[in-house]
Every structure is written in C-alpha cells, then in structure tokens.
Short mmCIF file of C-alpha atoms and ligand atoms in Angstrom, two decimals:
data_model
loop_
_atom_site.label_atom_id
_atom_site.label_comp_id
_atom_site.label_asym_id
_atom_site.label_seq_id
_atom_site.Cartn_x
_atom_site.Cartn_y
_atom_site.Cartn_z
CA UNK A 54 0.03 -0.04 0.00
CA UNK A 55 1.35 3.46 -0.82
CA UNK A 56 1.11 6.28 1.75
CA UNK A 57 -1.72 7.85 -0.37
CA UNK A 58 -3.75 4.51 -0.42
CA UNK A 59 -3.27 4.23 3.35
CA UNK A 60 -4.51 7.54 4.04
CA UNK A 61 -7.60 7.00 1.84
CA UNK A 62 -8.47 3.96 3.93
CA UNK A 63 -11.33 4.59 6.54
CA UNK A 64 -10.57 3.82 10.33
CA UNK A 65 -10.96 0.12 10.99
CA UNK A 66 -10.09 -0.87 7.28
CA UNK A 67 -8.99 -4.53 7.27
CA UNK A 68 -6.69 -3.58 4.38
CA UNK A 69 -4.56 -1.07 6.59
CA UNK A 70 -4.45 -3.73 9.18
CA UNK A 71 -3.21 -6.40 6.58
CA UNK A 72 -0.60 -4.01 5.43
CA UNK A 73 0.80 -3.42 8.97
CA UNK A 74 0.68 -7.15 9.74
CA UNK A 75 2.50 -7.98 6.25
CA UNK A 76 5.34 -5.92 7.59
CA UNK A 77 5.82 -8.01 10.69
CA UNK A 78 6.07 -11.19 8.43
CA UNK A 79 3.14 -12.75 9.96
CA UNK A 80 0.84 -12.85 6.92
CA UNK A 81 0.58 -16.11 4.73
CA UNK A 82 -1.14 -16.36 1.37
CA UNK A 83 -3.03 -19.37 0.17
CA UNK A 84 -4.31 -19.51 -3.49
CA UNK A 85 -6.94 -22.10 -4.89
CA UNK A 86 -8.25 -23.61 -1.59
CA UNK A 87 -11.81 -24.62 -1.78
CA UNK A 88 -14.48 -22.92 0.42
CA UNK A 89 -16.07 -26.42 1.11
CA UNK A 90 -13.83 -27.68 4.07
CA UNK A 91 -10.45 -27.19 2.33
CA UNK A 92 -10.01 -23.75 3.51
CA UNK A 93 -10.99 -24.61 7.01
CA UNK A 94 -8.74 -27.55 7.20
CA UNK A 95 -5.73 -25.40 6.14
CA UNK A 96 -6.62 -22.85 8.62
CA UNK A 97 -6.88 -25.62 11.32
CA UNK A 98 -3.44 -27.06 10.46
CA UNK A 99 -2.03 -23.53 10.72
CA UNK A 100 -3.45 -22.99 14.32
CA UNK A 101 -1.69 -26.04 15.40
CA UNK A 102 1.78 -24.71 14.46
CA UNK A 103 3.83 -23.17 17.24
CA UNK A 104 3.79 -19.51 15.58
CA UNK A 105 0.71 -19.58 13.38
CA UNK A 106 0.42 -16.83 10.77
CA UNK A 107 -2.68 -15.04 9.65
CA UNK A 108 -3.79 -16.58 6.37
CA UNK A 109 -5.31 -14.67 3.50
CA UNK A 110 -7.14 -16.99 0.96
CA UNK A 111 -7.64 -15.87 -2.61
CA UNK A 112 -8.59 -17.59 -5.92
CA UNK A 113 -11.15 -19.63 -4.13
CA UNK A 114 -12.67 -21.98 -6.77
CA UNK A 115 -16.09 -20.80 -8.22
CA UNK A 116 -15.36 -17.10 -7.25
CA UNK A 117 -13.56 -14.38 -8.80
CA UNK A 118 -9.90 -13.53 -7.82
CA UNK A 119 -9.86 -10.94 -5.17
CA UNK A 120 -12.90 -12.14 -3.06
CA UNK A 121 -10.81 -13.24 -0.13
CA UNK A 122 -11.20 -14.86 3.30
CA UNK A 123 -8.78 -14.06 6.33
CA UNK A 124 -8.30 -16.50 9.21
CA UNK A 125 -5.89 -16.55 12.13
CA UNK A 126 -5.99 -12.77 12.40
CA UNK A 127 -5.43 -12.71 16.33
CA UNK A 128 -3.58 -15.91 16.82
CA UNK A 129 -0.23 -14.45 17.84
CA UNK A 130 1.01 -12.00 20.71
CA UNK A 131 2.37 -9.65 17.98
CA UNK A 132 -0.65 -9.52 15.85
CA UNK A 133 -2.97 -9.17 18.99
CA UNK A 134 -0.80 -6.47 20.30
CA UNK A 135 -0.96 -4.63 16.90
CA UNK A 136 -4.69 -5.11 16.76
CA UNK A 137 -5.29 -3.67 20.38
CA UNK A 138 -2.87 -0.80 19.67
CA UNK A 139 -0.59 -1.90 22.47
CA UNK A 140 2.63 -1.02 20.43
CA UNK A 141 3.49 2.02 18.30
CA UNK A 142 4.74 -0.06 15.22
CA UNK A 143 6.30 -3.21 13.97
CA UNK A 144 9.71 -2.54 15.84
CA UNK A 145 7.91 -2.08 19.12
CA UNK A 146 6.02 -5.49 18.44
CA UNK A 147 9.19 -7.60 18.06
CA UNK A 148 9.64 -8.19 21.81
CA UNK A 149 5.96 -8.73 22.48
CA UNK A 150 5.72 -12.28 23.67
CA UNK A 151 2.82 -13.85 25.61
CA UNK A 152 3.82 -12.41 29.03
CA UNK A 153 4.61 -8.98 27.56
CA UNK A 154 1.16 -8.92 25.75
CA UNK A 155 -0.82 -9.64 28.96
CA UNK A 156 1.31 -7.45 30.79
CA UNK A 157 0.61 -4.51 28.28
CA UNK A 158 -3.08 -5.55 28.50
CA UNK A 159 -3.39 -5.23 32.27
CA UNK A 160 -5.57 -2.50 33.45
CA UNK A 161 -6.74 -1.60 29.68
CA UNK A 162 -10.18 -3.30 29.52
CA UNK A 163 -11.32 -1.18 32.43
CA UNK A 164 -9.66 1.97 31.10
CA UNK A 165 -11.19 1.50 27.67
CA UNK A 166 -14.69 0.96 29.32
CA UNK A 167 -14.13 4.20 31.42
CA UNK A 168 -13.17 6.19 28.47
CA UNK A 169 -15.71 4.72 25.92
CA UNK A 170 -18.18 7.69 26.45
CA UNK A 171 -15.51 10.07 25.18
CA UNK A 172 -15.46 8.43 21.80
CA UNK A 173 -19.01 8.31 20.44
CA UNK A 174 -19.28 7.12 16.79
CA UNK A 175 -18.69 9.67 14.07
CA UNK A 176 -21.36 9.56 11.41
CA UNK A 177 -20.03 9.78 7.76
CA UNK A 178 -21.89 9.73 4.41
CA UNK A 179 -19.56 7.89 2.27
CA UNK A 180 -17.21 4.83 2.50
CA UNK A 181 -15.61 2.33 0.05
CA UNK A 182 -18.19 -0.13 1.41
CA UNK A 183 -20.69 1.76 -0.69
CA UNK A 184 -19.03 0.71 -3.99
CA UNK A 185 -21.53 -2.18 -4.44
CA UNK A 186 -25.04 -2.51 -3.11
CA UNK A 187 -27.58 -5.24 -3.55
CA UNK A 188 -31.13 -4.92 -2.47
CA UNK A 189 -33.36 -7.43 -0.65
CA UNK A 190 -34.80 -9.62 -3.33
CA UNK A 191 -31.48 -9.78 -5.18
CA UNK A 192 -29.44 -10.71 -2.20
CA UNK A 193 -27.40 -13.96 -2.60
CA UNK A 194 -24.97 -14.51 0.26
CA UNK A 195 -23.48 -17.51 -1.68
CA UNK A 196 -22.01 -15.00 -4.12
CA UNK A 197 -19.23 -14.58 -1.64
CA UNK A 198 -16.81 -17.49 -0.83
CA UNK A 199 -18.27 -18.29 2.49
CA UNK A 200 -16.58 -21.40 3.84
CA UNK A 201 -18.04 -24.63 5.28
CA UNK A 202 -15.54 -24.89 8.03
CA UNK A 203 -15.74 -28.44 9.41
CA UNK A 204 -17.27 -31.69 8.11
CA UNK A 205 -20.27 -31.80 10.39
CA UNK A 206 -21.16 -28.21 10.23
CA UNK A 207 -24.89 -27.85 9.07
CA UNK A 208 -23.91 -25.42 6.47
CA UNK A 209 -21.89 -22.38 5.42
CA UNK A 210 -21.34 -20.07 8.41
CA UNK A 211 -20.82 -16.47 7.13
CA UNK A 212 -20.71 -15.10 10.62
CA UNK A 213 -17.66 -16.22 12.64
CA UNK A 214 -15.60 -12.96 12.82
CA UNK A 215 -18.64 -10.84 12.24
CA UNK A 216 -19.80 -7.77 14.24
CA UNK A 217 -23.51 -7.62 14.71
CA UNK A 218 -25.07 -4.41 15.87
CA UNK A 219 -28.36 -4.35 17.68
CA UNK A 220 -30.15 -1.74 19.92
CA UNK A 221 -32.30 -1.47 23.01
CA UNK A 222 -35.80 -0.57 21.67
CA UNK A 223 -36.47 1.81 24.67
CA UNK A 224 -33.07 3.85 24.98
CA UNK A 225 -31.73 3.22 21.49
CA UNK A 226 -28.46 2.20 23.09
CA UNK A 227 -26.24 0.20 20.56
CA UNK A 228 -24.49 -3.10 21.14
CA UNK A 229 -21.98 -4.92 19.08
CA UNK A 230 -21.51 -8.49 19.51
CA UNK A 231 -19.97 -11.47 17.67
CA UNK A 232 -22.50 -14.47 17.05
CA UNK A 233 -22.45 -17.14 14.58
CA UNK A 234 -24.38 -16.79 11.45
CA UNK A 235 -25.37 -19.51 9.03
CA UNK A 236 -26.47 -18.89 5.37
CA UNK A 237 -30.00 -20.18 4.72
CA UNK A 238 -32.56 -20.48 1.98
CA UNK A 239 -29.85 -20.69 -0.78
CA UNK A 240 -28.14 -17.44 0.20
CA UNK A 241 -31.37 -15.34 0.54
CA UNK A 242 -31.07 -15.07 4.26
CA UNK A 243 -28.83 -15.93 7.31
CA UNK A 244 -29.66 -16.98 10.97
CA UNK A 245 -28.06 -15.15 13.92
CA UNK A 246 -27.45 -17.46 16.83
CA UNK A 247 -26.91 -15.22 19.97
CA UNK A 248 -27.13 -17.23 23.23
CA UNK A 249 -29.71 -15.91 25.60
CA UNK A 250 -28.31 -13.72 28.18
CA UNK A 251 -25.86 -11.97 25.91
CA UNK A 252 -26.58 -8.21 25.51
CA UNK A 253 -27.28 -8.62 21.83
CA UNK A 254 -29.73 -11.48 22.54
CA UNK A 255 -31.52 -9.31 25.16
CA UNK A 256 -31.98 -6.49 22.66
CA UNK A 257 -33.34 -8.82 20.13
CA UNK A 258 -35.81 -10.43 22.69
CA UNK A 259 -37.01 -6.94 23.62
CA UNK A 260 -37.69 -6.01 19.94
CA UNK A 261 -39.47 -9.31 19.39
CA UNK A 262 -41.71 -8.63 22.37
CA UNK A 263 -42.71 -5.22 20.86
CA UNK A 264 -42.65 -5.82 17.16
CA UNK A 265 -41.78 -9.56 16.47
CA UNK A 266 -38.77 -8.34 14.55
CA UNK A 267 -35.40 -6.71 15.58
CA UNK A 268 -33.30 -4.31 13.48
CA UNK A 269 -29.76 -5.53 12.90
CA UNK A 270 -26.68 -4.56 11.06
CA UNK A 271 -23.74 -6.77 10.45
CA UNK A 272 -20.14 -6.27 9.29
CA UNK A 273 -18.30 -9.30 7.95
CA UNK A 274 -14.85 -7.78 7.28
CA UNK A 275 -13.07 -5.28 9.39
CA UNK A 276 -10.06 -4.61 11.48
CA UNK A 277 -10.06 -7.51 13.92
CA UNK A 278 -10.25 -5.17 16.82
CA UNK A 279 -13.87 -5.45 16.21
CA UNK A 280 -13.78 -9.21 16.46
CA UNK A 281 -12.04 -8.85 20.04
CA UNK A 282 -14.54 -6.09 21.16
CA UNK A 283 -17.55 -7.75 19.81
CA UNK A 284 -16.49 -11.15 21.00
CA UNK A 285 -15.32 -10.09 24.64
CA UNK A 286 -17.60 -9.34 27.53
CA UNK A 287 -17.73 -5.40 27.46
CA UNK A 288 -19.85 -4.19 30.35
CA UNK A 289 -23.50 -3.74 29.67
CA UNK A 290 -24.67 -0.22 28.62
CA UNK A 291 -21.26 0.43 26.84
CA UNK A 292 -21.44 0.41 23.11
CA UNK A 293 -18.66 -1.69 21.74
CA UNK A 294 -18.18 0.85 18.87
CA UNK A 295 -17.39 3.50 21.48
CA UNK A 296 -15.25 1.02 23.41
CA UNK A 297 -13.33 0.36 20.11
CA UNK A 298 -12.93 4.11 19.88
CA UNK A 299 -11.39 4.21 23.28
CA UNK A 300 -8.76 1.52 22.10
CA UNK A 301 -7.94 3.46 18.95
CA UNK A 302 -8.05 6.92 20.60
CA UNK A 303 -10.39 8.06 17.84
CA UNK A 304 -14.02 8.06 17.01
CA UNK A 305 -15.23 5.08 14.89
CA UNK A 306 -16.70 6.45 11.67
CA UNK A 307 -20.01 4.85 10.77
CA UNK A 308 -22.58 5.00 8.02
CA UNK A 309 -26.23 5.10 9.22
CA UNK A 310 -28.20 2.12 7.73
CA UNK A 311 -31.15 3.48 5.93
CA UNK A 312 -33.50 0.59 6.58
CA UNK A 313 -32.58 0.30 10.24
CA UNK A 314 -31.08 3.58 11.43
CA UNK A 315 -28.37 1.39 13.14
CA UNK A 316 -24.59 2.30 12.49
CA UNK A 317 -22.37 0.14 10.24
CA UNK A 318 -18.66 0.63 10.59
CA UNK A 319 -17.49 2.65 7.62
CA UNK A 320 -14.22 0.72 7.46
CA UNK A 321 -16.16 -2.53 6.57
CA UNK A 322 -15.39 -4.46 3.66
CA UNK A 323 -18.89 -6.12 3.49
CA UNK A 324 -21.89 -5.58 5.53
CA UNK A 325 -25.68 -5.99 5.53
CA UNK A 326 -28.73 -4.50 7.22
CA UNK A 327 -32.21 -5.86 7.88
CA UNK A 328 -34.60 -7.16 10.32
CA UNK A 329 -34.27 -10.38 12.34
CA UNK A 330 -37.62 -11.91 12.26
CA UNK A 331 -39.14 -14.51 14.68
CA UNK A 332 -41.54 -15.85 11.91
CA UNK A 333 -38.63 -16.46 9.59
CA UNK A 334 -36.89 -19.03 11.69
CA UNK A 335 -34.86 -21.71 10.01
CA UNK A 336 -33.24 -24.89 11.28
CA UNK A 337 -29.76 -23.91 12.36
CA UNK A 338 -26.48 -25.77 13.10
CA UNK A 339 -24.82 -28.07 14.15
CA UNK A 340 -21.65 -25.92 14.47
CA UNK A 341 -18.33 -27.09 15.78
CA UNK A 342 -18.03 -24.81 18.83
CA UNK A 343 -15.03 -23.39 20.90
CA UNK A 344 -15.37 -26.21 23.34
CA UNK A 345 -14.26 -28.50 20.61
CA UNK A 346 -17.55 -30.17 20.19
CA UNK A 347 -20.82 -30.10 18.35
CA UNK A 348 -22.65 -29.52 21.42
CA UNK A 349 -26.11 -27.91 20.65
CA UNK A 350 -28.34 -29.93 18.20
CA UNK A 351 -29.98 -28.56 15.01
CA UNK A 352 -33.04 -26.31 15.97
CA UNK A 353 -35.00 -23.28 14.78
CA UNK A 354 -33.29 -19.90 15.00
CA UNK A 355 -34.46 -16.61 13.76
CA UNK A 356 -33.52 -15.50 10.31
CA UNK A 357 -32.92 -12.02 8.57
CA UNK A 358 -35.19 -10.31 6.23
CA UNK A 359 -32.17 -8.63 4.48
CA UNK A 360 -32.81 -5.17 3.21
CA UNK A 361 -29.49 -4.47 1.62
CA UNK A 362 -25.94 -5.88 1.34
CA UNK A 363 -23.02 -3.48 0.65
CA UNK A 364 -19.61 -4.54 -0.32
CA UNK A 365 -16.19 -3.26 -1.45
CA UNK A 366 -14.73 -4.34 -4.74
CA UNK A 367 -12.70 -7.64 -4.03
CA UNK A 368 -13.96 -7.74 -0.49
CA UNK A 369 -12.35 -9.58 2.31
CA UNK A 370 -14.37 -11.67 4.96
CA UNK A 371 -12.83 -11.97 8.35
CA UNK A 372 -13.36 -15.67 9.37
CA UNK A 373 -12.88 -16.89 12.89
CA UNK A 374 -14.09 -20.31 13.21
CA UNK A 375 -14.11 -22.05 16.59
CA UNK A 376 -13.28 -25.74 17.11
CA UNK A 377 -11.09 -28.03 19.17
CA UNK A 378 -8.48 -25.74 20.62
CA UNK A 379 -6.25 -24.29 19.62
CA UNK A 380 -8.67 -22.60 17.32
CA UNK A 381 -9.00 -19.33 15.49
CA UNK A 382 -9.73 -17.08 18.26
CA UNK A 383 -8.68 -19.11 21.34
CA UNK A 384 -5.40 -17.34 21.80
CA UNK A 385 -7.26 -13.87 21.85
CA UNK A 386 -9.57 -15.29 24.41
CA UNK A 387 -6.70 -16.49 26.56
CA UNK A 388 -4.85 -13.30 26.52
CA UNK A 389 -7.94 -11.20 27.23
CA UNK A 390 -9.28 -13.40 29.96
CA UNK A 391 -5.80 -13.80 31.62
CA UNK A 392 -5.43 -9.99 31.93
CA UNK A 393 -9.17 -9.37 33.04
CA UNK A 394 -8.85 -12.13 35.65
CA UNK A 395 -5.67 -10.66 37.13
CA UNK A 396 -7.09 -7.18 37.00
CA UNK A 397 -10.29 -8.23 38.85
CA UNK A 398 -8.27 -10.06 41.58
CA UNK A 399 -6.04 -6.99 42.09
CA UNK A 400 -9.21 -4.46 42.03
CA UNK A 401 -10.73 -6.80 44.61
CA UNK A 402 -7.87 -5.92 46.84
CA UNK A 403 -6.30 -9.32 47.10
CA UNK A 404 -2.66 -9.16 47.77
CA UNK A 405 0.15 -11.24 46.32
CA UNK A 406 -1.16 -11.99 42.71
CA UNK A 407 1.59 -12.75 40.35
CA UNK A 408 -0.11 -13.80 37.08
CA UNK A 409 -3.18 -15.60 35.69
CA UNK A 410 -3.44 -17.69 32.66
CA UNK A 411 -6.74 -18.98 31.16
CA UNK A 412 -5.39 -21.91 29.03
CA UNK A 413 -6.13 -22.24 25.34
CA UNK A 414 -6.82 -25.96 25.89
CA UNK A 415 -9.90 -24.80 27.90
CA UNK A 416 -10.90 -22.24 25.18
CA UNK A 417 -9.73 -19.51 27.59
CA UNK A 418 -12.63 -20.13 30.01
CA UNK A 419 -12.53 -23.85 31.29
CA UNK A 420 -9.18 -23.96 32.86
CA UNK A 421 -7.70 -21.02 34.70
CA UNK A 422 -4.52 -20.87 36.60
CA UNK A 423 -3.45 -18.07 39.07
CA UNK A 424 -0.16 -17.93 40.73
CA UNK A 425 0.35 -16.10 43.99
CA UNK A 426 2.68 -15.41 46.92
CA UNK A 427 0.89 -16.79 49.94
CA UNK A 428 0.89 -14.10 52.70
CA UNK A 429 -1.59 -15.68 55.20
CA UNK A 430 -3.71 -18.93 56.01
CA UNK A 431 -6.61 -19.02 53.74
CA UNK A 432 -5.13 -16.73 51.10
CA UNK A 433 -4.63 -19.43 48.41
CA UNK A 434 -8.25 -20.65 48.88
CA UNK A 435 -9.71 -17.16 48.86
CA UNK A 436 -7.86 -16.47 45.41
CA UNK A 437 -9.08 -19.80 43.95
CA UNK A 438 -12.74 -19.15 44.86
CA UNK A 439 -12.77 -15.44 43.79
CA UNK A 440 -11.04 -16.69 40.43
CA UNK A 441 -13.77 -19.34 39.88
CA UNK A 442 -16.71 -16.98 40.60
CA UNK A 443 -15.50 -13.52 39.46
CA UNK A 444 -17.26 -11.90 36.60
CA UNK A 445 -14.25 -12.37 34.22
CA UNK A 446 -14.08 -16.17 34.68
CA UNK A 447 -17.46 -17.22 36.11
CA UNK A 448 -19.08 -18.32 32.73
CA UNK A 449 -18.44 -21.81 31.93
CA UNK A 450 -15.28 -22.13 34.12
CA UNK A 451 -14.54 -25.71 35.10
CA UNK A 452 -11.24 -25.66 36.88
CA UNK A 453 -9.64 -22.84 38.86
CA UNK A 454 -6.18 -23.70 40.12
CA UNK A 455 -3.89 -21.68 42.30
CA UNK A 456 -0.24 -22.16 42.26
CA UNK A 457 2.76 -20.71 44.24
CA UNK A 458 4.93 -18.10 42.85
CA UNK A 459 7.77 -20.47 41.64
CA UNK A 460 5.26 -22.06 39.11
CA UNK A 461 4.62 -20.27 35.72
CA UNK A 462 0.69 -20.50 35.41
CA UNK A 463 0.94 -20.40 31.54
CA UNK A 464 3.21 -23.73 31.72
CA UNK A 465 0.90 -26.73 31.82
CA UNK A 466 3.86 -29.04 32.60
CA UNK A 467 4.66 -26.90 35.74
CA UNK A 468 1.05 -26.65 36.65
CA UNK A 469 0.49 -30.39 36.36
CA UNK A 470 3.49 -30.95 38.50
CA UNK A 471 2.25 -28.59 41.22
CA UNK A 472 -1.11 -30.23 41.12
CA UNK A 473 0.37 -33.70 41.31
CA UNK A 474 2.83 -32.87 44.13
CA UNK A 475 1.32 -30.16 46.19
CA UNK A 476 -2.22 -31.26 46.73
CA UNK A 477 -3.93 -33.66 48.83
CA UNK A 478 -7.17 -34.15 46.80
CA UNK A 479 -9.26 -35.11 49.67
CA UNK A 480 -8.59 -31.73 51.17
CA UNK A 481 -7.49 -29.37 48.32
CA UNK A 482 -10.14 -29.67 45.79
CA UNK A 483 -13.48 -27.85 46.49
CA UNK A 484 -16.38 -28.58 44.25
CA UNK A 485 -18.99 -25.80 43.83
CA UNK A 486 -22.30 -26.92 42.23
CA UNK A 487 -25.03 -25.15 40.30
CA UNK A 488 -22.65 -22.51 38.84
CA UNK A 489 -22.82 -20.50 35.59
CA UNK A 490 -22.73 -23.08 32.71
CA UNK A 491 -23.97 -23.07 29.25
CA UNK A 492 -25.93 -25.05 26.62
CA UNK A 493 -22.68 -25.34 24.82
CA UNK A 494 -21.12 -27.60 27.37
CA UNK A 495 -20.70 -31.09 25.93
CA UNK A 496 -21.35 -32.54 29.62
CA UNK A 497 -24.84 -30.98 29.87
CA UNK A 498 -27.57 -33.62 29.30
CA UNK A 499 -30.19 -32.79 26.78
CA UNK A 500 -32.97 -30.60 28.20
CA UNK A 501 -31.11 -30.02 31.52
CA UNK A 502 -30.81 -26.39 32.84
CA UNK A 503 -27.43 -24.91 31.98
CA UNK A 504 -25.86 -25.14 35.25
CA UNK A 505 -22.25 -26.60 35.70
CA UNK A 506 -20.14 -27.49 38.75
CA UNK A 507 -16.48 -26.48 39.19
CA UNK A 508 -13.46 -27.69 40.97
CA UNK A 509 -11.41 -25.16 42.80
CA UNK A 510 -7.96 -26.72 43.18
CA UNK A 511 -5.42 -25.34 45.84
CA UNK A 512 -2.14 -26.62 44.39
CA UNK A 513 0.05 -24.22 46.56
CA UNK A 514 2.16 -25.67 49.30
CA UNK A 515 0.16 -25.94 52.47
CA UNK A 516 0.71 -22.36 54.20
CA UNK A 517 1.53 -23.82 57.46
CA UNK A 518 4.33 -26.00 55.96
CA UNK A 519 5.82 -23.24 53.86
CA UNK A 520 9.02 -23.21 55.67
CA UNK A 521 9.59 -26.91 56.03
CA UNK A 522 8.06 -28.06 52.70
CA UNK A 523 10.65 -30.37 50.79
CA UNK A 524 12.91 -28.26 48.64
CA UNK A 525 12.62 -28.49 44.94
CA UNK A 526 15.38 -30.75 43.42
CA UNK A 527 16.81 -28.29 40.58
CA UNK A 528 19.81 -26.21 40.38
CA UNK A 529 19.85 -22.57 41.39
CA UNK A 530 18.61 -20.58 38.29
CA UNK A 531 21.60 -18.16 38.37
CA UNK A 532 24.08 -21.17 38.37
CA UNK A 533 22.02 -22.78 35.51
CA UNK A 534 22.31 -19.69 33.31
CA UNK A 535 26.17 -19.40 33.87
CA UNK A 536 26.56 -23.25 33.22
CA UNK A 537 24.42 -22.77 29.99
CA UNK A 538 26.69 -20.05 28.84
CA UNK A 539 29.89 -21.99 29.61
CA UNK A 540 28.67 -25.15 27.85
CA UNK A 541 26.57 -23.60 25.13
CA UNK A 542 28.46 -25.69 22.47
CA UNK A 543 27.72 -28.92 24.21
CA UNK A 544 24.17 -28.03 24.75
CA UNK A 545 23.42 -26.72 21.19
C1 LIG B 16 -15.53 -15.61 16.91
C2 LIG B 16 -16.48 -15.58 17.92
C3 LIG B 16 -17.75 -16.35 17.77
C4 LIG B 16 -18.75 -16.25 18.85
N1 LIG B 16 -19.95 -16.93 18.55
C5 LIG B 16 -20.81 -16.63 19.39
C6 LIG B 16 -22.15 -17.24 19.12
O1 LIG B 16 -22.49 -17.85 18.14
N2 LIG B 16 -23.21 -16.95 19.95
C7 LIG B 16 -22.94 -16.24 21.15
O2 LIG B 16 -23.96 -15.94 21.74
N3 LIG B 16 -21.73 -15.77 21.61
C8 LIG B 16 -20.71 -15.95 20.58
N4 LIG B 16 -19.41 -15.53 20.90
C9 LIG B 16 -19.20 -14.81 22.28
C10 LIG B 16 -19.78 -13.50 22.30
O3 LIG B 16 -19.40 -12.83 21.13
C11 LIG B 16 -19.30 -12.76 23.52
O4 LIG B 16 -19.74 -13.46 24.72
C12 LIG B 16 -19.74 -11.33 23.52
O5 LIG B 16 -19.26 -10.66 24.67
C13 LIG B 16 -21.18 -11.16 23.43
O6 LIG B 16 -21.50 -9.71 23.45
P1 LIG B 16 -22.72 -9.19 24.09
O7 LIG B 16 -22.80 -9.76 25.52
O8 LIG B 16 -22.57 -7.65 24.03
O9 LIG B 16 -23.93 -9.68 23.23
C14 LIG B 16 -18.56 -15.46 20.04
C15 LIG B 16 -17.29 -14.81 20.22
C16 LIG B 16 -16.27 -14.91 19.11
C17 LIG B 16 -14.92 -14.25 19.29
#
C-alpha cells in the first residue's frame, strides 16, 4: 500500500491492518483452496503450528480472484498487540511475547470501558463499502466465498468473525457482538444465533416482544479489533463501537443504515442490514463450537429479512471459526481473559497476585490458573474461589487452580507438576455446584438447565508448612544460566 492509499482507507479498514501485519512477516497467502472444508482444514492445520500466521485465502474455486477470506487474525502475541494498539509500530512489537502482551493488556479493558463515552461514533456519508449494493430480493450470500469450516457443520457459516449491531428498543443504546451466522435458503437469508443472556440477545428479545422483529446491521470484514471487542464481555450499557474508539483513541466512523437506522462501521469490507424476524426461523447448526464439540443440536433460529448488502470491490471476509482448541480465536480469548482475571483479583484488593493464565486448551474459559505469593492462612483458597466466581471467569469455568509463585501458570507441565505434588485431593479440591454453565457444555444432558459445577484446586504448598516443605530438586537458576553460557556448544 502506498502512503496515499493508506491515508484514503477509513478507520477500521482491514486492508490497513493487513498492510501492517504483512510488515511483521506474519501474513501468509493461500491460493486455490476450496471454500468447502479445504480452506477450514488449512486454517486448522495452521493454528496447530507453534507460531501460526494469519492466512489470506484468494482464488477460491467458483469465485473471482480478489474475493478473499482471512483466518488466524488474532492468533499471535504480536498480531493481537498490534490489533489492540498496544505498540507503536512493528519495531515495538518484536519483543511482544505472551507475557509481555498480557502485561501490556493489564488495566486496559477497564480503562477502555471508562473512556468509551469520550469516543461516540462519528457519522459519515460515504465509504468504500458503498462501492456495491444489492437490495433485498437480489441478495445472494452465496455470491461470496463463505466457507463450510468443518465436516459436520450444518452449512456455510458467514458469521464467525462478524460484528452484529443491535439496539435497545427503549433507549436506543447500541450493542456490538460476535455471534455465529449460518447462510440459509440458498443465500437469501442468514440466521443469527446469539445465546440468551448476551446483551445482543437481550436487545433482540425486547424487539421481538414489541414488534416480532429486530433491526440489525452486520459487518463481515473489518479490522480484527472489532472481533475482539464484539467477542469479549464489554460491560452492559457500553457500546462496543465507542469502546473500540477508546482503544483506537479515535471516534469510529459509521454509516447510518437507511433501513434500520443502526450504525455500520465505515471501514467494513462487506456488511448488511435488515430485520431479524421470529417468523422467519430456519433450522440452524450444528456448528463445531469453541469447546471443541458439536454440543447443541439443530434447531430453529430467527433469520434475517435482508434489506441491503453493501460490499467493496474485491471484499475480504474475516473468518474466525471455533473448534477443538487451539482454534481461530482461542489465543485472543486466553490473552484477554488472563489480563481481565488478574485485573479483577487486584481490583478486589487481594494481595500477592503474580499472574493468571486462562489456558487455550480450555478455550480460555474452562481451565484457569493463578499464581500467588501466599501471605496468610486461607489466602490461596480465597484467590481460588474468587477466580472461579469473579465475573471475568465465572461463565463456563470448570477448573480454577492456584499455584505458588515459583510456578509459571501458563506452563501446563509446571501446573500439572504442582497439582500432582502439592495437593492432597481429599482436602485441596473444593467442588462448587449449580454454577454458571452453558448449553454449549458437552457434559450438559439434553434438556437440563445450563448449570455446571466447578473444581477449585489449591495446588499451593500448605501455608503452615511453607518453611519446612521439601525443597525442589533443581539447580539454582543463576548457576544454571552461567553453566548454560559456559557449555553452550555442548548444549546446542
Ligand atoms: C469468533 C466468535 C464467535 C462467537 N460466537 C458466538 C455465538 O455464536 N453466540 C454467542 O452468543 N456468542 C458468541 N461469541 C461470544 C460473544 O461474542 C461474547 O460473549 C460477547 O461478549 C457477546 O457480546 P454481548 O454480551 O454484548 O452480546 C463468539 C465470540 C467470538 C470471538
């Protein structure tokens, strides 16, 4: 991209984001992969690699060159750091590893929430998004290379990395969220599956009560910061567009949807607006979810009466398919949750918290580890219970583990070693029943209410035995470092 091209791009343009990521060497290109399973499989193979790149798919069979799909956008510390504007430029990102990312994120989510009101959206009249418009009866979502991601998926899911805008019918307050969307009726419509309780689902339910339909706009291609803000629990009452403005330090430009009056990010590649209608329900799913399972069965879900689809020439979809972790956005969830859980514990006034890690293997929710420096009897158990039930981790947590400060909570080998050697299971595992679960839980019996239970595991050395607990049999770290230097040839 030339400087002039970069300047012409609206804020939240995915093209500007890609241009910067390409500079860091973290963007791969794939030509010719089929939208039906092949593209999803290539993305999945990539997530399993140690340092997965973002992948931009082009020349998708059956579609014109230029109609592209991006996956893996937030799958590395450097890309996520760039996306959340935690660094000034590529040079600043080079040292950003997992720990540095979470350290840079600490305190940010609450600061962004506090500053969101200073960044109301900025209405504009024009954007590259308006290069092409298709009206209701002519809409065909299969005109875009929408993937079928996994073999047992019930169809093609256009909404994975999407940003769905809804509003409160009484106050007009706007919400942005990320919910799965399946193409239905040969491309004429799509279902939106927001889980009850999510702010977007609450808005939709209120509109349904009043009018039997709910206005909605959806962006399918944008700077992945909207995937993070739409897909993360932003406090109720704060618009994710204003929150995004606080991250960027600039007001987000939006077009006003003429059929719905709702905002559409002007930086979008591809967006629609319409009315979600109860009476247009279509059978939806199954869809491989972030737990790694096809948990919920196929069932009717409200579908859209699409008024209009807008798209740029050569538009790019942002894909973010879940699945058995590591999946497309599990790293993002891990980093965000790890910072938010640590922030919450510190804000609660608990001392001695060193680090938290919400493991990717548990989709960033199911298995959370916190390391602490024990200061008093009961301290470890207090931290463990607060972690398991604090708002940042309460939804669908299954295991909350606390470890001493010599254990790196992000290192599963160390965590399992601590659990294996510093617990007496009869005494150190508390089980809390009837906690906040989900219909997505593969352990939930069909038709049962979505409670779960959770184990709180105190894998810290017993406080009363801290002084006399057996010493760890390993060399002094400083001595190890000096030996490693002296014997580097032998060790290489
Ligand atoms: C890629 C991605 C896909 C998601 N899919 C869904 C989904 O299908 N349904 C849902 O309710 N939540 C889904 N989520 C989680 C919600 O986006 C998340 O809980 C968000 O905070 C909801 O926002 P809201 O409470 O403002 O509605 C997804 C998140 C991401 C990142």
